[in-house]
PDB file of C-alpha atoms in Angstrom:
ATOM      1  CA  UNK A   1       0.000   0.000   0.000  1.00  0.00           C
ATOM      2  CA  UNK A   2       2.833   2.394   0.804  1.00  0.00           C
ATOM      3  CA  UNK A   3       4.467   1.832  -2.573  1.00  0.00           C
ATOM      4  CA  UNK A   4       1.199   2.604  -4.352  1.00  0.00           C
ATOM      5  CA  UNK A   5       0.659   5.682  -2.210  1.00  0.00           C
ATOM      6  CA  UNK A   6       4.023   7.061  -3.262  1.00  0.00           C
ATOM      7  CA  UNK A   7       4.007   5.908  -6.888  1.00  0.00           C
ATOM      8  CA  UNK A   8       0.423   6.644  -7.877  1.00  0.00           C
ATOM      9  CA  UNK A   9       0.778  10.438  -8.392  1.00  0.00           C
ATOM     10  CA  UNK A  10       3.501  10.006 -10.997  1.00  0.00           C
ATOM     11  CA  UNK A  11       1.048   8.187 -13.231  1.00  0.00           C
ATOM     12  CA  UNK A  12      -1.325  11.144 -13.351  1.00  0.00           C
ATOM     13  CA  UNK A  13       0.947  13.683 -14.999  1.00  0.00           C
ATOM     14  CA  UNK A  14      -0.206  13.355 -18.568  1.00  0.00           C
ATOM     15  CA  UNK A  15      -1.719  16.237 -20.486  1.00  0.00           C
ATOM     16  CA  UNK A  16      -4.489  18.726 -20.947  1.00  0.00           C
ATOM     17  CA  UNK A  17      -6.841  15.838 -21.507  1.00  0.00           C
ATOM     18  CA  UNK A  18      -6.060  13.602 -18.527  1.00  0.00           C
ATOM     19  CA  UNK A  19      -7.010  13.789 -14.898  1.00  0.00           C
ATOM     20  CA  UNK A  20      -5.132  15.111 -11.863  1.00  0.00           C
ATOM     21  CA  UNK A  21      -4.225  12.816  -8.915  1.00  0.00           C
ATOM     22  CA  UNK A  22      -6.983  10.732  -7.341  1.00  0.00           C
ATOM     23  CA  UNK A  23      -7.006  12.124  -3.812  1.00  0.00           C
ATOM     24  CA  UNK A  24      -9.778   9.787  -2.660  1.00  0.00           C
ATOM     25  CA  UNK A  25      -7.688   6.814  -3.676  1.00  0.00           C
ATOM     26  CA  UNK A  26      -4.644   8.314  -1.959  1.00  0.00           C
ATOM     27  CA  UNK A  27      -6.660   8.787   1.222  1.00  0.00           C
ATOM     28  CA  UNK A  28      -7.763   5.140   1.211  1.00  0.00           C
ATOM     29  CA  UNK A  29      -4.199   3.986   0.629  1.00  0.00           C
ATOM     30  CA  UNK A  30      -3.009   6.298   3.398  1.00  0.00           C
ATOM     31  CA  UNK A  31      -5.539   4.891   5.854  1.00  0.00           C
ATOM     32  CA  UNK A  32      -4.441   1.393   4.887  1.00  0.00           C
ATOM     33  CA  UNK A  33      -0.847   2.359   5.682  1.00  0.00           C
ATOM     34  CA  UNK A  34      -1.905   3.842   9.027  1.00  0.00           C
ATOM     35  CA  UNK A  35      -3.776   0.660   9.947  1.00  0.00           C
ATOM     36  CA  UNK A  36      -0.881  -1.583   8.937  1.00  0.00           C
ATOM     37  CA  UNK A  37       1.770   0.332  10.843  1.00  0.00           C
ATOM     38  CA  UNK A  38      -0.456   1.062  13.857  1.00  0.00           C
ATOM     39  CA  UNK A  39      -1.009  -2.650  14.307  1.00  0.00           C
ATOM     40  CA  UNK A  40       2.738  -2.969  14.792  1.00  0.00           C
ATOM     41  CA  UNK A  41       3.055   0.092  17.009  1.00  0.00           C
ATOM     42  CA  UNK A  42       4.501   2.355  14.319  1.00  0.00           C
ATOM     43  CA  UNK A  43       1.800   5.020  14.154  1.00  0.00           C
ATOM     44  CA  UNK A  44       4.294   7.891  13.769  1.00  0.00           C
ATOM     45  CA  UNK A  45       5.968   6.153  10.834  1.00  0.00           C
ATOM     46  CA  UNK A  46       2.565   5.636   9.215  1.00  0.00           C
ATOM     47  CA  UNK A  47       1.660   9.310   9.540  1.00  0.00           C
ATOM     48  CA  UNK A  48       5.001  10.338   8.051  1.00  0.00           C
ATOM     49  CA  UNK A  49       4.339   8.131   5.025  1.00  0.00           C
ATOM     50  CA  UNK A  50       0.881   9.657   4.576  1.00  0.00           C
ATOM     51  CA  UNK A  51       2.320  13.179   4.679  1.00  0.00           C
ATOM     52  CA  UNK A  52       4.999  12.178   2.176  1.00  0.00           C
ATOM     53  CA  UNK A  53       2.376  10.725  -0.121  1.00  0.00           C
ATOM     54  CA  UNK A  54       0.300  13.906  -0.017  1.00  0.00           C
ATOM     55  CA  UNK A  55       3.379  16.013  -0.731  1.00  0.00           C
ATOM     56  CA  UNK A  56       4.154  13.875  -3.749  1.00  0.00           C
ATOM     57  CA  UNK A  57       0.533  14.147  -4.841  1.00  0.00           C
ATOM     58  CA  UNK A  58       0.862  17.923  -4.895  1.00  0.00           C
ATOM     59  CA  UNK A  59       3.912  17.500  -7.129  1.00  0.00           C
ATOM     60  CA  UNK A  60       1.909  15.200  -9.373  1.00  0.00           C
ATOM     61  CA  UNK A  61      -0.627  18.004  -9.743  1.00  0.00           C
ATOM     62  CA  UNK A  62       1.881  20.029 -11.743  1.00  0.00           C
ATOM     63  CA  UNK A  63       0.021  19.539 -15.006  1.00  0.00           C
ATOM     64  CA  UNK A  64      -1.438  21.955 -17.498  1.00  0.00           C
ATOM     65  CA  UNK A  65      -4.731  21.965 -15.612  1.00  0.00           C
ATOM     66  CA  UNK A  66      -3.200  24.086 -12.852  1.00  0.00           C
ATOM     67  CA  UNK A  67      -2.584  27.814 -12.750  1.00  0.00           C
ATOM     68  CA  UNK A  68       0.136  28.419 -15.361  1.00  0.00           C
ATOM     69  CA  UNK A  69       3.620  28.902 -13.995  1.00  0.00           C
ATOM     70  CA  UNK A  70       5.511  28.402 -17.250  1.00  0.00           C
ATOM     71  CA  UNK A  71       4.402  30.956 -19.852  1.00  0.00           C
ATOM     72  CA  UNK A  72       6.078  33.092 -22.476  1.00  0.00           C
ATOM     73  CA  UNK A  73       5.593  36.124 -20.257  1.00  0.00           C
ATOM     74  CA  UNK A  74       7.927  34.784 -17.559  1.00  0.00           C
ATOM     75  CA  UNK A  75      10.452  33.154 -19.886  1.00  0.00           C
ATOM     76  CA  UNK A  76      13.685  35.170 -19.855  1.00  0.00           C
ATOM     77  CA  UNK A  77      15.047  35.502 -23.398  1.00  0.00           C
ATOM     78  CA  UNK A  78      18.729  35.873 -24.208  1.00  0.00           C
ATOM     79  CA  UNK A  79      21.165  34.891 -26.915  1.00  0.00           C
ATOM     80  CA  UNK A  80      21.456  31.254 -25.734  1.00  0.00           C
ATOM     81  CA  UNK A  81      17.724  30.623 -26.174  1.00  0.00           C
ATOM     82  CA  UNK A  82      16.346  33.320 -28.485  1.00  0.00           C
ATOM     83  CA  UNK A  83      15.982  31.010 -31.514  1.00  0.00           C
ATOM     84  CA  UNK A  84      14.179  28.364 -29.471  1.00  0.00           C
ATOM     85  CA  UNK A  85      11.912  31.047 -28.019  1.00  0.00           C
ATOM     86  CA  UNK A  86      11.108  32.473 -31.457  1.00  0.00           C
ATOM     87  CA  UNK A  87      10.332  29.027 -32.879  1.00  0.00           C
ATOM     88  CA  UNK A  88       8.124  28.182 -29.901  1.00  0.00           C
ATOM     89  CA  UNK A  89       6.278  31.484 -30.275  1.00  0.00           C
ATOM     90  CA  UNK A  90       5.682  30.783 -33.947  1.00  0.00           C
ATOM     91  CA  UNK A  91       4.211  27.341 -33.290  1.00  0.00           C
ATOM     92  CA  UNK A  92       2.084  28.700 -30.435  1.00  0.00           C
ATOM     93  CA  UNK A  93       0.269  31.017 -32.835  1.00  0.00           C
ATOM     94  CA  UNK A  94      -1.695  27.975 -33.945  1.00  0.00           C
ATOM     95  CA  UNK A  95      -1.418  28.508 -37.673  1.00  0.00           C
ATOM     96  CA  UNK A  96       0.358  26.526 -40.345  1.00  0.00           C
ATOM     97  CA  UNK A  97       4.137  26.589 -39.980  1.00  0.00           C
ATOM     98  CA  UNK A  98       6.821  25.597 -42.441  1.00  0.00           C
ATOM     99  CA  UNK A  99       8.515  23.192 -40.027  1.00  0.00           C
ATOM    100  CA  UNK A 100       7.119  20.054 -38.471  1.00  0.00           C
ATOM    101  CA  UNK A 101       8.131  18.758 -36.013  1.00  0.00           C
ATOM    102  CA  UNK A 102       9.688  21.370 -33.774  1.00  0.00           C
ATOM    103  CA  UNK A 103      12.406  19.652 -31.749  1.00  0.00           C
ATOM    104  CA  UNK A 104      13.805  21.447 -28.697  1.00  0.00           C
ATOM    105  CA  UNK A 105      16.825  20.051 -26.916  1.00  0.00           C
ATOM    106  CA  UNK A 106      19.288  21.002 -24.226  1.00  0.00           C
ATOM    107  CA  UNK A 107      20.561  20.093 -20.787  1.00  0.00           C
ATOM    108  CA  UNK A 108      18.673  20.122 -17.516  1.00  0.00           C
ATOM    109  CA  UNK A 109      17.309  23.489 -16.403  1.00  0.00           C
ATOM    110  CA  UNK A 110      17.760  25.347 -19.702  1.00  0.00           C
ATOM    111  CA  UNK A 111      14.055  25.928 -20.364  1.00  0.00           C
ATOM    112  CA  UNK A 112      12.827  23.092 -22.603  1.00  0.00           C
ATOM    113  CA  UNK A 113       9.886  22.147 -20.422  1.00  0.00           C
ATOM    114  CA  UNK A 114       9.139  25.816 -19.743  1.00  0.00           C
ATOM    115  CA  UNK A 115       8.789  26.462 -23.482  1.00  0.00           C
ATOM    116  CA  UNK A 116       6.730  23.300 -23.972  1.00  0.00           C
ATOM    117  CA  UNK A 117       4.272  24.400 -21.277  1.00  0.00           C
ATOM    118  CA  UNK A 118       4.230  27.931 -22.676  1.00  0.00           C
ATOM    119  CA  UNK A 119       3.316  26.646 -26.141  1.00  0.00           C
ATOM    120  CA  UNK A 120       0.495  24.540 -24.718  1.00  0.00           C
ATOM    121  CA  UNK A 121      -0.912  27.434 -22.690  1.00  0.00           C
ATOM    122  CA  UNK A 122      -0.697  29.842 -25.605  1.00  0.00           C
ATOM    123  CA  UNK A 123      -2.423  27.385 -27.939  1.00  0.00           C
ATOM    124  CA  UNK A 124      -5.138  26.813 -25.389  1.00  0.00           C
ATOM    125  CA  UNK A 125      -5.750  30.555 -25.094  1.00  0.00           C
ATOM    126  CA  UNK A 126      -5.494  31.401 -28.785  1.00  0.00           C
ATOM    127  CA  UNK A 127      -7.147  28.315 -30.220  1.00  0.00           C
ATOM    128  CA  UNK A 128      -9.448  26.651 -27.680  1.00  0.00           C
ATOM    129  CA  UNK A 129     -10.905  24.647 -30.559  1.00  0.00           C
ATOM    130  CA  UNK A 130      -7.653  22.709 -30.969  1.00  0.00           C
ATOM    131  CA  UNK A 131      -7.153  19.342 -29.322  1.00  0.00           C
ATOM    132  CA  UNK A 132      -3.725  19.712 -27.710  1.00  0.00           C
ATOM    133  CA  UNK A 133      -2.150  16.678 -26.075  1.00  0.00           C
ATOM    134  CA  UNK A 134       0.908  17.177 -23.861  1.00  0.00           C
ATOM    135  CA  UNK A 135       2.652  14.279 -22.116  1.00  0.00           C
ATOM    136  CA  UNK A 136       6.044  12.824 -21.360  1.00  0.00           C
ATOM    137  CA  UNK A 137       7.567  10.018 -23.401  1.00  0.00           C
ATOM    138  CA  UNK A 138       7.383   7.895 -20.252  1.00  0.00           C
ATOM    139  CA  UNK A 139       3.639   8.464 -20.075  1.00  0.00           C
ATOM    140  CA  UNK A 140       3.307   7.598 -23.776  1.00  0.00           C
ATOM    141  CA  UNK A 141       4.995   4.269 -23.055  1.00  0.00           C
ATOM    142  CA  UNK A 142       2.834   3.668 -20.003  1.00  0.00           C
ATOM    143  CA  UNK A 143      -0.364   4.284 -21.981  1.00  0.00           C
ATOM    144  CA  UNK A 144       0.895   2.052 -24.786  1.00  0.00           C
ATOM    145  CA  UNK A 145       1.708  -0.851 -22.462  1.00  0.00           C
ATOM    146  CA  UNK A 146      -1.607  -0.402 -20.683  1.00  0.00           C
ATOM    147  CA  UNK A 147      -3.468  -0.521 -24.018  1.00  0.00           C
ATOM    148  CA  UNK A 148      -1.651  -3.710 -25.001  1.00  0.00           C
ATOM    149  CA  UNK A 149      -2.401  -5.344 -21.659  1.00  0.00           C
ATOM    150  CA  UNK A 150      -6.081  -4.405 -21.788  1.00  0.00           C
ATOM    151  CA  UNK A 151      -6.395  -5.084 -25.518  1.00  0.00           C
ATOM    152  CA  UNK A 152      -7.474  -1.513 -26.240  1.00  0.00           C
ATOM    153  CA  UNK A 153      -5.015  -0.612 -28.977  1.00  0.00           C
ATOM    154  CA  UNK A 154      -7.715   0.849 -31.187  1.00  0.00           C
ATOM    155  CA  UNK A 155      -8.673   3.264 -28.399  1.00  0.00           C
ATOM    156  CA  UNK A 156      -5.006   4.160 -27.958  1.00  0.00           C
ATOM    157  CA  UNK A 157      -4.544   4.850 -31.665  1.00  0.00           C
ATOM    158  CA  UNK A 158      -7.741   6.892 -31.775  1.00  0.00           C
ATOM    159  CA  UNK A 159      -6.625   9.000 -28.813  1.00  0.00           C
ATOM    160  CA  UNK A 160      -3.201   9.864 -30.167  1.00  0.00           C
ATOM    161  CA  UNK A 161      -4.054  10.139 -33.843  1.00  0.00           C
ATOM    162  CA  UNK A 162      -7.064  12.401 -33.432  1.00  0.00           C
ATOM    163  CA  UNK A 163      -5.193  15.305 -31.815  1.00  0.00           C
ATOM    164  CA  UNK A 164      -4.384  18.591 -33.546  1.00  0.00           C
ATOM    165  CA  UNK A 165      -1.144  19.136 -31.657  1.00  0.00           C
ATOM    166  CA  UNK A 166       0.976  16.410 -30.050  1.00  0.00           C
ATOM    167  CA  UNK A 167       3.622  17.471 -27.542  1.00  0.00           C
ATOM    168  CA  UNK A 168       6.035  14.872 -26.146  1.00  0.00           C
ATOM    169  CA  UNK A 169       8.582  15.778 -23.476  1.00  0.00           C
ATOM    170  CA  UNK A 170      11.874  13.893 -22.916  1.00  0.00           C
ATOM    171  CA  UNK A 171      11.645  11.693 -26.000  1.00  0.00           C
ATOM    172  CA  UNK A 172      14.974  10.062 -25.127  1.00  0.00           C
ATOM    173  CA  UNK A 173      13.060   7.919 -22.636  1.00  0.00           C
ATOM    174  CA  UNK A 174      11.728   5.628 -25.395  1.00  0.00           C
ATOM    175  CA  UNK A 175      15.236   4.880 -26.741  1.00  0.00           C
ATOM    176  CA  UNK A 176      15.918   1.169 -26.663  1.00  0.00           C
ATOM    177  CA  UNK A 177      12.236   0.286 -26.169  1.00  0.00           C
ATOM    178  CA  UNK A 178      11.413  -1.428 -29.449  1.00  0.00           C
ATOM    179  CA  UNK A 179       7.627  -1.786 -29.304  1.00  0.00           C
ATOM    180  CA  UNK A 180       7.111   1.722 -27.965  1.00  0.00           C
ATOM    181  CA  UNK A 181       9.344   3.169 -30.681  1.00  0.00           C
ATOM    182  CA  UNK A 182       7.370   1.252 -33.299  1.00  0.00           C
ATOM    183  CA  UNK A 183       4.082   2.748 -32.139  1.00  0.00           C
ATOM    184  CA  UNK A 184       5.582   6.218 -31.742  1.00  0.00           C
ATOM    185  CA  UNK A 185       6.907   6.043 -35.302  1.00  0.00           C
ATOM    186  CA  UNK A 186       3.495   5.157 -36.741  1.00  0.00           C
ATOM    187  CA  UNK A 187       1.740   7.758 -34.599  1.00  0.00           C
ATOM    188  CA  UNK A 188       4.226  10.379 -35.800  1.00  0.00           C
ATOM    189  CA  UNK A 189       3.666   9.491 -39.460  1.00  0.00           C
ATOM    190  CA  UNK A 190      -0.109   9.445 -39.092  1.00  0.00           C
ATOM    191  CA  UNK A 191      -0.170  12.951 -37.617  1.00  0.00           C
ATOM    192  CA  UNK A 192       2.259  14.398 -40.153  1.00  0.00           C
ATOM    193  CA  UNK A 193       0.158  12.924 -42.974  1.00  0.00           C
ATOM    194  CA  UNK A 194      -2.810  14.840 -41.524  1.00  0.00           C
ATOM    195  CA  UNK A 195      -0.750  18.062 -41.290  1.00  0.00           C
ATOM    196  CA  UNK A 196      -0.982  18.027 -37.491  1.00  0.00           C
ATOM    197  CA  UNK A 197       1.702  19.837 -35.514  1.00  0.00           C
ATOM    198  CA  UNK A 198       4.204  17.854 -33.444  1.00  0.00           C
ATOM    199  CA  UNK A 199       6.475  19.353 -30.795  1.00  0.00           C
ATOM    200  CA  UNK A 200       9.161  17.225 -29.153  1.00  0.00           C
ATOM    201  CA  UNK A 201      11.805  17.861 -26.522  1.00  0.00           C
ATOM    202  CA  UNK A 202      14.905  15.877 -25.586  1.00  0.00           C
ATOM    203  CA  UNK A 203      18.125  16.163 -23.654  1.00  0.00           C
ATOM    204  CA  UNK A 204      20.241  16.065 -26.825  1.00  0.00           C
ATOM    205  CA  UNK A 205      19.944  16.299 -30.594  1.00  0.00           C
ATOM    206  CA  UNK A 206      18.006  13.441 -32.285  1.00  0.00           C
ATOM    207  CA  UNK A 207      21.117  12.079 -33.960  1.00  0.00           C
ATOM    208  CA  UNK A 208      22.899  11.843 -30.607  1.00  0.00           C
ATOM    209  CA  UNK A 209      20.237   9.861 -28.725  1.00  0.00           C
ATOM    210  CA  UNK A 210      21.664   6.404 -28.190  1.00  0.00           C
ATOM    211  CA  UNK A 211      19.459   3.409 -29.053  1.00  0.00           C
ATOM    212  CA  UNK A 212      16.872   5.563 -30.824  1.00  0.00           C
ATOM    213  CA  UNK A 213      15.930   3.973 -34.143  1.00  0.00           C
ATOM    214  CA  UNK A 214      17.412   5.645 -37.213  1.00  0.00           C
ATOM    215  CA  UNK A 215      14.011   6.093 -38.843  1.00  0.00           C
ATOM    216  CA  UNK A 216      12.779   8.002 -35.785  1.00  0.00           C
ATOM    217  CA  UNK A 217      15.929  10.119 -35.747  1.00  0.00           C
ATOM    218  CA  UNK A 218      15.283  10.934 -39.392  1.00  0.00           C
ATOM    219  CA  UNK A 219      11.689  11.981 -38.672  1.00  0.00           C
ATOM    220  CA  UNK A 220      12.689  14.142 -35.728  1.00  0.00           C
ATOM    221  CA  UNK A 221      15.354  15.868 -37.834  1.00  0.00           C
ATOM    222  CA  UNK A 222      12.954  16.541 -40.714  1.00  0.00           C
ATOM    223  CA  UNK A 223      11.593  19.715 -39.142  1.00  0.00           C
ATOM    224  CA  UNK A 224      13.313  22.420 -37.117  1.00  0.00           C
ATOM    225  CA  UNK A 225      15.857  21.264 -34.524  1.00  0.00           C
ATOM    226  CA  UNK A 226      16.800  23.968 -32.014  1.00  0.00           C
ATOM    227  CA  UNK A 227      19.112  23.735 -29.036  1.00  0.00           C
ATOM    228  CA  UNK A 228      19.062  25.762 -25.848  1.00  0.00           C
ATOM    229  CA  UNK A 229      22.581  26.695 -24.785  1.00  0.00           C
ATOM    230  CA  UNK A 230      23.787  27.147 -21.223  1.00  0.00           C
ATOM    231  CA  UNK A 231      23.040  30.644 -19.975  1.00  0.00           C
ATOM    232  CA  UNK A 232      25.586  33.415 -20.307  1.00  0.00           C
ATOM    233  CA  UNK A 233      26.196  36.144 -17.719  1.00  0.00           C
ATOM    234  CA  UNK A 234      23.636  38.566 -19.188  1.00  0.00           C
ATOM    235  CA  UNK A 235      20.883  35.942 -19.252  1.00  0.00           C
ATOM    236  CA  UNK A 236      21.610  34.824 -15.700  1.00  0.00           C
ATOM    237  CA  UNK A 237      21.426  38.447 -14.609  1.00  0.00           C
ATOM    238  CA  UNK A 238      18.088  38.825 -16.390  1.00  0.00           C
ATOM    239  CA  UNK A 239      16.696  35.738 -14.639  1.00  0.00           C
ATOM    240  CA  UNK A 240      17.740  37.159 -11.273  1.00  0.00           C
TER     241      UNK A 240
END
């Protein structure tokens, strides 16, 4: 029960379309933990685990259904990221662009996820009619495996191939996972054939992601690939 209490919130961070953490379920799991530990005289330990679970649940709430924290308005622009910012702004207008997909890459803390969230929020405000789906590559894999297990692949394909904009964060996570890469490849092609916009982020350029299939690398490189450089002194000063 404790493992589920801690792990469950991480499964809820998906997209504009999916739900936030199930607090009722977390409460039940927490009470189960309290009962189990209390029976052994470890009530304090049980309460600490419940508090930890609720803290993690609040982290799991950090989806696009919350009050926006990552927008273009609070993104500090400088030379290291101005091209990525301009490209993200262009895609966020919601019209037809000359590049698809947009691939953003860079190290930790350089603003990839910030720009991804900003694009999603801007699209939601400008074009509420669009079906925008934002999720991590890990969540894509989780949904795929779940669909296979429950024999609901048609529902899975319908969900991902009926969107207007697909946004996948940390694509490097699917590297080396053959079946997931296969489905991602076909999903990618289906959306491009429909002229739907795709926005991807990764920790390095597509060609440098180890164990990522060559055909996927080729697709990811077919649009605009933009890197976010480490901040210089002026940009750091602007952030402060």
